[in-house]
Tab-separated table of C-alpha atoms in Angstrom:
chain	number	residue	atom	x	y	z
A	1	MET	CA	-16.891	16.943	11.130
A	2	SER	CA	-13.900	17.138	8.924
A	3	ARG	CA	-10.426	16.576	10.549
A	4	LEU	CA	-8.449	19.918	11.808
A	5	PRO	CA	-5.177	20.548	10.042
A	6	LYS	CA	-2.252	19.374	12.000
A	7	PRO	CA	0.452	21.971	11.762
A	8	PRO	CA	3.927	20.973	12.860
A	9	ILE	CA	3.606	21.168	16.826
A	10	ASP	CA	6.382	22.033	19.286
A	11	PRO	CA	6.777	18.528	21.365
A	12	ALA	CA	6.694	20.076	24.474
A	13	ILE	CA	3.659	21.900	23.557
A	14	LEU	CA	2.151	18.823	22.214
A	15	HIS	CA	2.897	16.560	25.505
A	16	VAL	CA	0.556	19.181	27.472
A	17	ALA	CA	-2.455	19.345	25.139
A	18	ARG	CA	-2.533	15.591	25.380
A	19	GLY	CA	-2.537	15.741	28.937
A	20	LEU	CA	-5.313	18.184	28.875
A	21	ALA	CA	-6.855	16.491	26.573
A	22	ARG	CA	-6.994	13.095	28.381
A	23	ALA	CA	-8.209	15.306	31.687
A	24	PHE	CA	-11.104	16.407	29.360
A	25	LEU	CA	-11.975	12.961	28.185
A	26	HIS	CA	-11.811	11.142	31.320
A	27	GLU	CA	-15.595	11.428	32.369
A	28	ALA	CA	-18.352	13.253	30.401
A	29	GLY	CA	-19.066	16.887	31.575
A	30	GLY	CA	-19.925	20.410	30.868
A	31	ILE	CA	-17.863	23.542	30.822
A	32	THR	CA	-17.380	23.938	34.622
A	33	ASP	CA	-16.227	20.144	34.722
A	34	LEU	CA	-13.516	20.171	32.080
A	35	GLN	CA	-12.547	23.586	33.848
A	36	GLN	CA	-11.816	22.034	36.912
A	37	ARG	CA	-10.220	18.791	35.492
A	38	GLY	CA	-7.882	20.851	33.693
A	39	LYS	CA	-6.894	23.065	36.600
A	40	ALA	CA	-6.165	19.739	38.184
A	41	ALA	CA	-4.103	18.123	35.612
A	42	LEU	CA	-1.879	21.581	35.299
A	43	GLY	CA	-1.862	22.038	39.146
A	44	THR	CA	-3.120	25.770	38.914
A	45	ALA	CA	-6.152	27.863	37.214
A	46	HIS	CA	-4.213	29.599	34.073
A	47	ASP	CA	-6.461	32.447	32.613
A	48	TRP	CA	-6.498	30.805	29.070
A	49	LEU	CA	-8.043	27.496	30.447
A	50	PRO	CA	-11.724	28.902	30.578
A	51	ARG	CA	-11.338	30.216	26.599
A	52	MET	CA	-9.688	26.726	25.764
A	53	VAL	CA	-12.642	25.164	27.288
A	54	ARG	CA	-15.466	27.537	25.320
A	55	ARG	CA	-13.459	26.652	22.087
A	56	LEU	CA	-13.628	22.843	22.483
A	57	ASP	CA	-17.353	23.375	22.981
A	58	GLN	CA	-17.656	25.261	20.230
A	59	HIS	CA	-15.985	23.024	17.882
A	60	PHE	CA	-16.900	20.052	19.023
A	61	GLY	CA	-19.782	20.395	21.463
A	62	LEU	CA	-20.226	18.732	24.776
A	63	PRO	CA	-19.728	16.163	26.213
A	64	LEU	CA	-16.779	15.511	24.121
A	65	ARG	CA	-16.296	11.736	22.702
A	66	PRO	CA	-13.388	9.731	22.889
A	67	ALA	CA	-13.105	9.044	19.112
A	68	GLN	CA	-12.236	12.834	18.605
A	69	PHE	CA	-9.057	12.454	21.102
A	70	GLU	CA	-6.724	13.634	18.091
A	71	ASP	CA	-8.957	16.194	16.779
A	72	ILE	CA	-9.230	17.760	20.577
A	73	VAL	CA	-5.158	17.549	21.228
A	74	THR	CA	-4.716	19.531	17.763
A	75	CYS	CA	-7.492	21.983	18.763
A	76	ILE	CA	-5.934	22.479	22.093
A	77	ALA	CA	-2.267	22.784	20.746
A	78	THR	CA	-3.111	25.365	18.442
A	79	LEU	CA	-4.884	27.522	20.744
A	80	PRO	CA	-2.518	30.675	20.597
A	81	SER	CA	-3.150	31.669	24.119
A	82	PHE	CA	-2.015	28.131	24.937
A	83	ILE	CA	0.725	28.575	22.845
A	84	GLY	CA	1.753	31.577	24.116
A	85	ALA	CA	2.030	30.677	27.587
A	86	PHE	CA	4.944	28.604	26.875
A	87	GLU	CA	6.904	31.869	26.406
A	88	ARG	CA	6.373	32.717	29.797
A	89	ARG	CA	7.061	31.575	33.308
A	90	PRO	CA	6.162	29.333	34.601
A	91	VAL	CA	5.744	27.201	31.340
A	92	PRO	CA	2.491	24.969	31.584
A	93	LYS	CA	3.108	21.496	32.746
A	94	ILE	CA	1.239	18.206	33.336
A	95	ARG	CA	1.097	17.527	37.152
A	96	ARG	CA	-1.637	14.965	37.271
A	97	TYR	CA	-2.605	12.375	34.497
A	98	PHE	CA	-6.033	11.007	34.213
A	99	SER	CA	-6.993	7.719	32.586
A	100	PHE	CA	-8.623	7.746	29.432
A	101	GLN	CA	-9.794	4.901	26.843
A	102	PRO	CA	-9.625	5.906	23.457
A	103	GLN	CA	-12.332	4.367	21.335
A	104	MET	CA	-12.675	3.717	17.135
A	105	ALA	CA	-13.780	6.502	15.122
A	106	ALA	CA	-17.127	6.055	12.846
A	107	LEU	CA	-16.140	4.592	9.577
A	108	PRO	CA	-17.114	6.720	6.448
A	109	ARG	CA	-20.408	6.472	5.135
A	110	THR	CA	-19.362	4.538	1.987
A	111	LEU	CA	-17.518	1.722	4.344
A	112	ALA	CA	-20.086	1.658	6.812
A	113	GLY	CA	-21.146	-1.722	8.084
A	114	LEU	CA	-17.458	-3.268	7.372
A	115	ASP	CA	-16.347	-5.943	10.048
A	116	LEU	CA	-13.275	-4.470	10.892
A	117	PRO	CA	-11.748	-5.509	14.191
A	118	ALA	CA	-11.834	-2.732	17.102
A	119	LEU	CA	-8.405	-2.185	18.117
A	120	PRO	CA	-9.192	0.978	20.517
A	121	THR	CA	-5.739	0.676	22.092
A	122	VAL	CA	-1.691	-0.448	21.348
A	123	GLY	CA	-2.461	-3.157	23.983
A	124	ASP	CA	-5.437	-4.491	21.717
A	125	LEU	CA	-3.812	-4.469	18.689
A	126	ALA	CA	-0.895	-6.297	20.397
A	127	ALA	CA	-3.457	-9.088	21.944
A	128	TRP	CA	-5.082	-9.290	18.320
A	129	LEU	CA	-1.949	-10.145	16.834
A	130	ALA	CA	-1.038	-12.468	19.675
A	131	LEU	CA	2.117	-10.782	20.644
A	132	SER	CA	3.418	-9.122	23.960
A	133	MET	CA	3.703	-5.385	23.821
A	134	ASP	CA	7.694	-5.829	24.108
A	135	GLU	CA	7.252	-7.977	20.634
A	136	LEU	CA	5.175	-5.735	18.933
A	137	GLU	CA	7.590	-2.775	19.725
A	138	TRP	CA	10.429	-4.673	18.192
A	139	LEU	CA	8.775	-5.935	15.342
A	140	ALA	CA	6.977	-2.418	14.567
A	141	ASP	CA	10.324	-0.727	14.903
A	142	VAL	CA	8.661	2.829	14.892
A	143	HIS	CA	11.968	4.843	14.892
A	144	SER	CA	13.432	2.441	12.180
A	145	ILE	CA	16.271	1.470	14.316
A	146	SER	CA	16.588	-2.010	12.672
A	147	SER	CA	17.222	0.184	9.332
A	148	LYS	CA	20.200	1.611	11.302
A	149	THR	CA	21.987	-1.434	12.615
A	150	GLY	CA	24.724	-3.447	11.072
A	151	SER	CA	23.304	-6.819	12.731
A	152	GLU	CA	21.439	-8.857	10.415
A	153	ALA	CA	19.759	-10.651	13.614
A	154	LEU	CA	17.974	-7.291	14.536
A	155	ARG	CA	16.709	-6.433	10.943
A	156	HIS	CA	13.203	-7.625	9.977
A	157	TYR	CA	13.643	-7.946	5.918
A	158	HIS	CA	15.542	-10.018	3.857
A	159	TYR	CA	16.802	-7.753	0.289
A	160	GLN	CA	17.384	-9.222	-2.935
A	161	TRP	CA	18.024	-7.386	-6.211
A	162	LYS	CA	15.988	-8.837	-9.283
A	163	ALA	CA	16.679	-7.578	-13.046
A	164	LYS	CA	13.900	-5.775	-14.579
A	165	ALA	CA	12.927	-6.833	-17.963
A	166	SER	CA	13.141	-2.909	-19.074
A	167	GLY	CA	16.366	-2.757	-17.669
A	168	GLY	CA	17.693	-1.851	-14.327
A	169	HIS	CA	16.796	-3.768	-10.986
A	170	ARG	CA	14.120	-3.853	-8.591
A	171	LEU	CA	14.729	-4.398	-4.826
A	172	ILE	CA	12.582	-7.257	-3.464
A	173	GLU	CA	12.316	-6.276	0.324
A	174	SER	CA	10.952	-9.403	1.982
A	175	PRO	CA	9.941	-9.777	5.938
A	176	LYS	CA	11.431	-12.702	7.844
A	177	PRO	CA	8.925	-15.165	9.186
A	178	LEU	CA	7.419	-13.520	12.550
A	179	LEU	CA	6.871	-9.954	10.682
A	180	CYS	CA	5.644	-12.317	7.435
A	181	ALA	CA	3.019	-13.809	9.859
A	182	ILE	CA	1.959	-10.760	11.667
A	183	GLN	CA	1.522	-8.984	8.075
A	184	ARG	CA	-0.622	-11.685	6.630
A	185	LYS	CA	-2.771	-11.328	10.372
A	186	ILE	CA	-3.254	-7.729	9.222
A	187	LEU	CA	-3.997	-8.570	5.316
A	188	HIS	CA	-6.521	-11.354	6.048
A	189	GLY	CA	-8.061	-10.043	9.149
A	190	LEU	CA	-8.231	-6.440	8.347
A	191	LEU	CA	-7.277	-5.164	4.618
A	192	ASP	CA	-8.921	-8.212	2.831
A	193	LYS	CA	-12.416	-6.794	4.493
A	194	ILE	CA	-12.239	-3.314	2.855
A	195	PRO	CA	-13.169	-3.494	-0.859
A	196	VAL	CA	-10.917	-1.798	-3.495
A	197	HIS	CA	-12.224	0.033	-6.698
A	198	ASP	CA	-13.925	-2.047	-9.285
A	199	ALA	CA	-11.369	-0.935	-11.505
A	200	ALA	CA	-8.374	-2.487	-9.702
A	201	HIS	CA	-7.481	-6.299	-10.628
A	202	GLY	CA	-4.149	-6.802	-9.260
A	203	CYS	CA	-4.237	-9.111	-6.156
A	204	VAL	CA	-7.672	-8.735	-5.329
A	205	PRO	CA	-9.810	-11.763	-4.401
A	206	HIS	CA	-11.846	-13.099	-7.163
A	207	ARG	CA	-10.414	-11.390	-9.836
A	208	SER	CA	-7.323	-12.127	-11.686
A	209	ILE	CA	-5.143	-11.398	-15.148
A	210	LEU	CA	-8.058	-13.078	-17.025
A	211	SER	CA	-10.858	-10.799	-15.357
A	212	ASN	CA	-8.727	-7.710	-16.421
A	213	ALA	CA	-8.093	-8.871	-19.935
A	214	GLN	CA	-11.877	-9.531	-20.487
A	215	VAL	CA	-12.555	-6.077	-20.033
A	216	HIS	CA	-10.483	-5.071	-23.047
A	217	ALA	CA	-10.891	-8.101	-25.232
A	218	GLY	CA	-11.724	-7.012	-29.005
A	219	SER	CA	-10.847	-3.414	-28.582
A	220	PRO	CA	-9.724	-1.571	-31.809
A	221	LEU	CA	-7.124	0.055	-29.486
A	222	ILE	CA	-5.420	-0.419	-26.417
A	223	LEU	CA	-3.151	1.944	-24.410
A	224	LYS	CA	-0.991	0.634	-21.763
A	225	MET	CA	0.596	2.725	-19.342
A	226	ASP	CA	2.598	2.334	-16.085
A	227	LEU	CA	3.335	3.843	-12.716
A	228	GLN	CA	6.895	4.227	-11.854
A	229	ASP	CA	8.386	2.911	-8.427
A	230	PHE	CA	4.782	2.283	-7.520
A	231	PHE	CA	5.101	0.466	-4.148
A	232	THR	CA	8.019	3.054	-3.117
A	233	SER	CA	6.438	5.813	-4.074
A	234	ILE	CA	3.512	5.000	-1.783
A	235	ARG	CA	4.520	6.351	1.517
A	236	ALA	CA	3.988	5.905	5.462
A	237	SER	CA	2.016	9.130	5.408
A	238	ARG	CA	-0.507	7.674	2.838
A	239	VAL	CA	-0.916	4.417	4.841
A	240	HIS	CA	-1.134	6.409	8.039
A	241	ALA	CA	-4.071	8.316	6.320
A	242	LEU	CA	-5.623	5.208	4.964
A	243	PHE	CA	-5.732	3.294	8.782
A	244	ARG	CA	-7.107	6.713	10.292
A	245	THR	CA	-10.058	6.756	7.883
A	246	LEU	CA	-10.575	2.993	9.162
A	247	GLY	CA	-11.517	4.807	12.571
A	248	TYR	CA	-8.281	3.581	14.188
A	249	PRO	CA	-6.715	6.044	16.809
A	250	GLU	CA	-3.695	7.740	16.309
A	251	GLU	CA	-1.535	5.372	18.282
A	252	VAL	CA	-2.937	2.339	16.932
A	253	THR	CA	-2.699	3.364	13.317
A	254	ARG	CA	0.970	4.590	14.164
A	255	TYR	CA	1.988	0.906	14.956
A	256	LEU	CA	-0.226	-0.551	12.006
A	257	THR	CA	1.717	1.761	9.809
A	258	ALA	CA	4.873	0.772	11.184
A	259	LEU	CA	4.332	-3.046	10.685
A	260	THR	CA	3.599	-2.448	7.023
A	261	THR	CA	5.910	0.075	5.759
A	262	HIS	CA	9.962	-0.349	6.004
A	263	VAL	CA	12.872	2.071	5.836
A	264	THR	CA	15.718	0.304	3.460
A	265	PRO	CA	19.028	0.595	5.418
A	266	SER	CA	21.535	2.653	2.956
A	267	PHE	CA	24.141	-0.282	2.793
A	268	ILE	CA	21.720	-2.083	0.325
A	269	PHE	CA	22.120	0.449	-2.374
A	270	HIS	CA	25.911	-0.567	-2.320
A	271	THR	CA	24.929	-4.293	-2.983
A	272	GLN	CA	22.689	-2.997	-6.313
A	273	PRO	CA	24.517	-4.406	-9.300
A	274	ARG	CA	26.345	-1.533	-11.130
A	275	PRO	CA	26.707	-2.298	-15.159
A	276	GLU	CA	29.574	-0.786	-16.721
A	277	GLY	CA	29.224	2.588	-18.738
A	278	LEU	CA	26.116	4.082	-16.534
A	279	THR	CA	25.606	7.568	-18.081
A	280	SER	CA	24.962	10.305	-15.746
A	281	LYS	CA	21.116	10.346	-16.379
A	282	ALA	CA	21.537	6.676	-15.531
A	283	LEU	CA	23.598	7.586	-11.961
A	284	GLN	CA	20.647	10.148	-11.022
A	285	THR	CA	17.918	7.677	-11.495
A	286	ARG	CA	19.712	5.192	-9.058
A	287	ARG	CA	20.259	7.855	-6.504
A	288	LYS	CA	16.636	9.242	-6.784
A	289	GLN	CA	15.766	5.655	-6.407
A	290	ALA	CA	17.747	5.242	-3.291
A	291	GLU	CA	16.547	8.363	-1.575
A	292	SER	CA	12.825	6.946	-2.173
A	293	TYR	CA	13.777	3.821	-0.544
A	294	ARG	CA	15.203	5.650	2.359
A	295	ALA	CA	11.909	7.163	3.430
A	296	ARG	CA	9.439	4.821	5.005
A	297	HIS	CA	7.479	3.226	1.939
A	298	LEU	CA	5.576	-0.112	1.188
A	299	PRO	CA	8.099	-2.983	0.892
A	300	GLN	CA	7.592	-4.730	-2.512
A	301	GLY	CA	7.483	-8.118	-1.076
A	302	ALA	CA	5.501	-7.910	1.785
A	303	PRO	CA	2.262	-9.879	1.925
A	304	THR	CA	0.292	-6.507	2.874
A	305	SER	CA	1.981	-4.142	0.115
A	306	ALA	CA	-0.387	-5.103	-2.695
A	307	ALA	CA	-3.507	-4.804	-0.610
A	308	LEU	CA	-2.296	-1.410	0.888
A	309	ALA	CA	-1.224	0.069	-2.735
A	310	ASN	CA	-4.924	-0.776	-4.398
A	311	LEU	CA	-6.494	1.068	-1.136
A	312	CYS	CA	-4.487	3.847	-1.365
A	313	ALA	CA	-4.892	3.895	-4.867
A	314	TRP	CA	-8.583	4.337	-4.516
A	315	ARG	CA	-8.843	7.794	-5.419
A	316	LEU	CA	-6.485	7.418	-8.709
A	317	ASP	CA	-8.692	4.699	-9.612
A	318	LEU	CA	-11.836	6.521	-8.966
A	319	ARG	CA	-10.664	9.487	-10.955
A	320	LEU	CA	-9.423	7.707	-14.189
A	321	ALA	CA	-12.801	5.246	-14.133
A	322	ALA	CA	-14.994	8.553	-14.131
A	323	ALA	CA	-12.915	10.027	-17.190
A	324	ALA	CA	-12.836	6.960	-18.673
A	325	GLN	CA	-16.792	6.833	-18.472
A	326	GLU	CA	-16.777	10.324	-19.493
A	327	SER	CA	-14.610	9.770	-22.606
A	328	GLY	CA	-16.533	6.641	-23.574
A	329	VAL	CA	-13.602	4.391	-23.066
A	330	ARG	CA	-12.705	1.548	-20.524
A	331	TYR	CA	-10.179	1.650	-17.729
A	332	THR	CA	-8.605	-0.639	-15.459
A	333	ARG	CA	-5.460	-1.217	-13.150
A	334	TYR	CA	-3.573	-4.473	-12.545
A	335	VAL	CA	-0.847	-3.196	-9.574
A	336	ASP	CA	1.002	-0.910	-11.482
A	337	ASP	CA	-0.164	-1.516	-15.153
A	338	LEU	CA	-2.783	0.863	-16.579
A	339	ILE	CA	-5.099	-0.329	-19.344
A	340	VAL	CA	-7.378	1.861	-21.503
A	341	SER	CA	-9.332	0.691	-24.564
A	342	PHE	CA	-11.038	2.358	-26.995
A	343	PRO	CA	-14.086	0.953	-28.865
A	344	SER	CA	-14.008	3.346	-32.126
A	345	HIS	CA	-11.574	6.060	-31.457
A	346	THR	CA	-8.910	7.509	-33.582
A	347	ARG	CA	-5.121	6.857	-32.475
A	348	ALA	CA	-4.662	10.966	-32.099
A	349	HIS	CA	-7.953	10.852	-29.690
A	350	ALA	CA	-6.312	8.113	-27.676
A	351	TRP	CA	-3.268	9.956	-27.231
A	352	ARG	CA	-4.845	13.054	-26.176
A	353	ILE	CA	-6.804	10.774	-23.513
A	354	SER	CA	-3.002	9.458	-22.209
A	355	LEU	CA	-2.209	12.975	-21.675
A	356	MET	CA	-5.271	13.630	-19.515
A	357	ILE	CA	-4.474	10.443	-17.732
A	358	ASP	CA	-0.902	11.338	-17.059
A	359	THR	CA	-2.151	14.564	-15.506
A	360	ILE	CA	-4.512	12.826	-12.722
A	361	ILE	CA	-1.524	10.501	-12.407
A	362	LEU	CA	0.614	13.162	-11.235
A	363	GLU	CA	-2.122	15.124	-8.945
A	364	GLU	CA	-2.745	11.827	-7.248
A	365	GLY	CA	1.014	11.758	-6.327
A	366	PHE	CA	2.268	9.014	-8.810
A	367	THR	CA	4.667	9.195	-11.875
A	368	PRO	CA	3.917	7.807	-14.898
A	369	HIS	CA	6.356	5.896	-16.802
A	370	PRO	CA	6.716	7.420	-20.318
A	371	ARG	CA	8.861	4.817	-22.060
A	372	LYS	CA	6.171	2.212	-21.226
A	373	THR	CA	3.296	3.887	-22.802
A	374	ARG	CA	2.199	1.860	-25.510
A	375	LEU	CA	-0.802	1.791	-28.113
A	376	THR	CA	-1.720	-0.871	-29.921
A	377	SER	CA	-4.236	-1.781	-32.886
A	378	GLN	CA	-5.929	-4.825	-33.595
A	379	SER	CA	-3.289	-5.531	-36.688
A	380	GLN	CA	-0.968	-5.920	-33.667
A	381	ALA	CA	-0.728	-8.477	-30.755
A	382	GLN	CA	-2.255	-6.861	-28.239
A	383	TRP	CA	-1.421	-7.877	-24.728
A	384	VAL	CA	-3.326	-7.484	-21.308
A	385	THR	CA	-1.121	-8.625	-18.324
A	386	GLY	CA	0.160	-11.121	-20.133
A	387	VAL	CA	-2.980	-12.283	-22.320
A	388	LEU	CA	-3.474	-12.096	-25.626
A	389	VAL	CA	-6.745	-10.118	-26.277
A	390	ASN	CA	-6.824	-9.362	-30.272
A	391	GLU	CA	-10.436	-11.291	-30.403
A	392	LYS	CA	-10.985	-13.121	-26.672
A	393	PRO	CA	-8.472	-13.727	-24.049
A	394	ASN	CA	-6.162	-16.168	-25.274
A	395	ILE	CA	-2.653	-17.234	-24.896
A	396	ALA	CA	-0.088	-17.040	-27.965
A	397	ARG	CA	-0.150	-19.834	-30.521
A	398	SER	CA	3.517	-19.893	-30.485
A	399	ASP	CA	3.688	-20.491	-26.474
A	400	TYR	CA	1.314	-23.122	-26.655
A	401	ASP	CA	2.776	-24.867	-29.620
A	402	ARG	CA	6.140	-25.042	-27.477
A	403	LEU	CA	4.498	-26.114	-24.267
A	404	LYS	CA	2.814	-29.112	-26.337
A	405	ALA	CA	6.140	-29.957	-27.969
A	406	THR	CA	7.834	-30.031	-24.551
A	407	LEU	CA	5.069	-32.104	-23.051
A	408	THR	CA	5.074	-34.623	-26.073
A	409	ASN	CA	8.761	-35.091	-26.241
A	410	CYS	CA	8.251	-35.887	-22.155
A	411	MET	CA	6.018	-38.680	-23.052
A	412	ARG	CA	7.770	-40.045	-25.499
A	413	HIS	CA	11.203	-39.841	-24.682
A	414	GLY	CA	11.130	-39.122	-20.866
A	415	PRO	CA	10.889	-36.059	-19.062
A	416	HIS	CA	14.574	-36.001	-17.808
A	417	GLY	CA	15.784	-35.226	-21.560
A	418	GLN	CA	13.759	-32.335	-21.644
A	419	ASN	CA	14.894	-30.201	-18.627
A	420	ARG	CA	17.380	-28.570	-20.317
A	421	GLU	CA	17.880	-25.610	-18.113
A	422	ALA	CA	18.325	-28.211	-14.799
A	423	LEU	CA	15.056	-26.877	-13.054
A	424	PRO	CA	14.791	-28.108	-9.567
A	425	ASP	CA	11.330	-28.967	-9.985
A	426	PHE	CA	10.540	-29.689	-13.688
A	427	ARG	CA	7.242	-31.300	-12.941
A	428	ALA	CA	5.972	-28.872	-11.064
A	429	ARG	CA	6.918	-26.080	-13.296
A	430	LEU	CA	5.241	-27.866	-16.058
A	431	GLN	CA	2.038	-27.881	-13.894
A	432	GLY	CA	1.968	-24.424	-13.309
A	433	ARG	CA	2.600	-23.412	-17.154
A	434	ILE	CA	-0.423	-26.063	-17.714
A	435	ALA	CA	-2.471	-24.156	-14.911
A	436	HIS	CA	-2.071	-20.898	-16.654
A	437	VAL	CA	-3.131	-22.090	-19.812
A	438	LYS	CA	-6.180	-23.734	-18.468
A	439	HIS	CA	-7.096	-20.513	-16.719
A	440	ILE	CA	-7.212	-18.631	-19.996
A	441	ASN	CA	-7.891	-21.134	-22.521
A	442	PRO	CA	-9.666	-24.076	-20.658
A	443	ALA	CA	-9.765	-26.059	-23.842
A	444	ARG	CA	-6.319	-25.994	-24.918
A	445	GLY	CA	-5.426	-26.544	-21.263
A	446	GLU	CA	-7.157	-29.803	-20.942
A	447	LYS	CA	-5.475	-30.987	-23.998
A	448	LEU	CA	-2.003	-30.012	-22.405
A	449	GLN	CA	-3.254	-31.721	-19.072
A	450	THR	CA	-3.566	-35.079	-21.348
A	451	LEU	CA	-0.245	-35.005	-22.379
A	452	PHE	CA	0.981	-34.334	-19.017
A	453	ASP	CA	-1.012	-37.133	-17.543
A	454	ALA	CA	0.698	-39.528	-20.134
A	455	ILE	CA	4.319	-38.606	-19.177
A	456	GLY	CA	6.148	-41.691	-17.306
A	457	TRP	CA	7.471	-39.348	-14.349
A	458	GLN	CA	9.000	-42.499	-12.608
A	459	ALA	CA	11.666	-42.078	-14.763
A	460	ILE	CA	13.182	-39.247	-13.112
């Protein structure tokens, strides 16, 4: 059965609805049993109670199942006669509380068989994360108290503005060590077990910039597009819906969502670098950016954010991959970079397809970045996530020659004089650049490795 819509519900009505749902689910039973437990919970037999029980039987069938708890609450709370009872005296109240053990809901058919941790209660979640309930409450910060405090010790994130190559600044929100460890547990113990769409290559195990580039190598035309403010555009409501789809009860979902999303404190935006001579449009963009950060969102810098973003973008990937297949083109996504390659299409046709992609992006709740849309032919350098793909995946010859020259000079004259930028770990930086070349072009990478191995590092 599909989930019932959830309109805003008055907290007093919701509280009584939850108490009744717990009473109805306390034990299995028929219509008479539910009426008796409802009467016991309320302390009196209201005239609307039999209609409520019949409605539950019609919607869900008896006996009720614990996995239906949230839907049962919604069904109760939207019954007109029940809502009307709160406009009269005496107002319905819960006089007796019944115990109830929530259960995981069944996974969708497409995800059946996944070995996800069973976390039917918040207590189970705390135990799985090796936290006390007080620690879980503090780290989850469900009500965003830490974002409103002036105390650094009470906040769970560090903040850093980083300049973007295209202009402006990006806010990196990095969780402090304890929350970071908890998020890694959620990432490796839960999120990594959920398959993402085949079109997604960024931050996906066994996929990389190379696997992304290989799809498009040797294409006559390559269209590159970008999603604007990708992480902040994924609000807590999407993350919440994802965890609910995975079968987690409402309370557990609320804590999982709170542990993996964040509300940025307002004072952070006063620390954003402010270039001279900002136009009114640039100021408006900054204000809009600040508003998106003040809503609960995926923090760029948290271990869980990329995996959650990929899963929340599953429907976007599904629609764009289907549209690409229908159009005879190839589509991939590397985090917020969308790549479409055309085997034989004209530039005019490619631009028409880009308009269709823009429409799908907007319909799925994301925003395209028009200034970053590029269409390149094989007569130009075609780059896909930092990899040259005109013929086959490769690095630029100029980049290879510069790195080779640096290594040769290190070998001949010693590495100390080649560290012109005074990097704190020059050796590790060179090793990282060589590893990147090896990943893209193993033959060239081995030549560079030979030069590196001949360097007298003891001279440093």
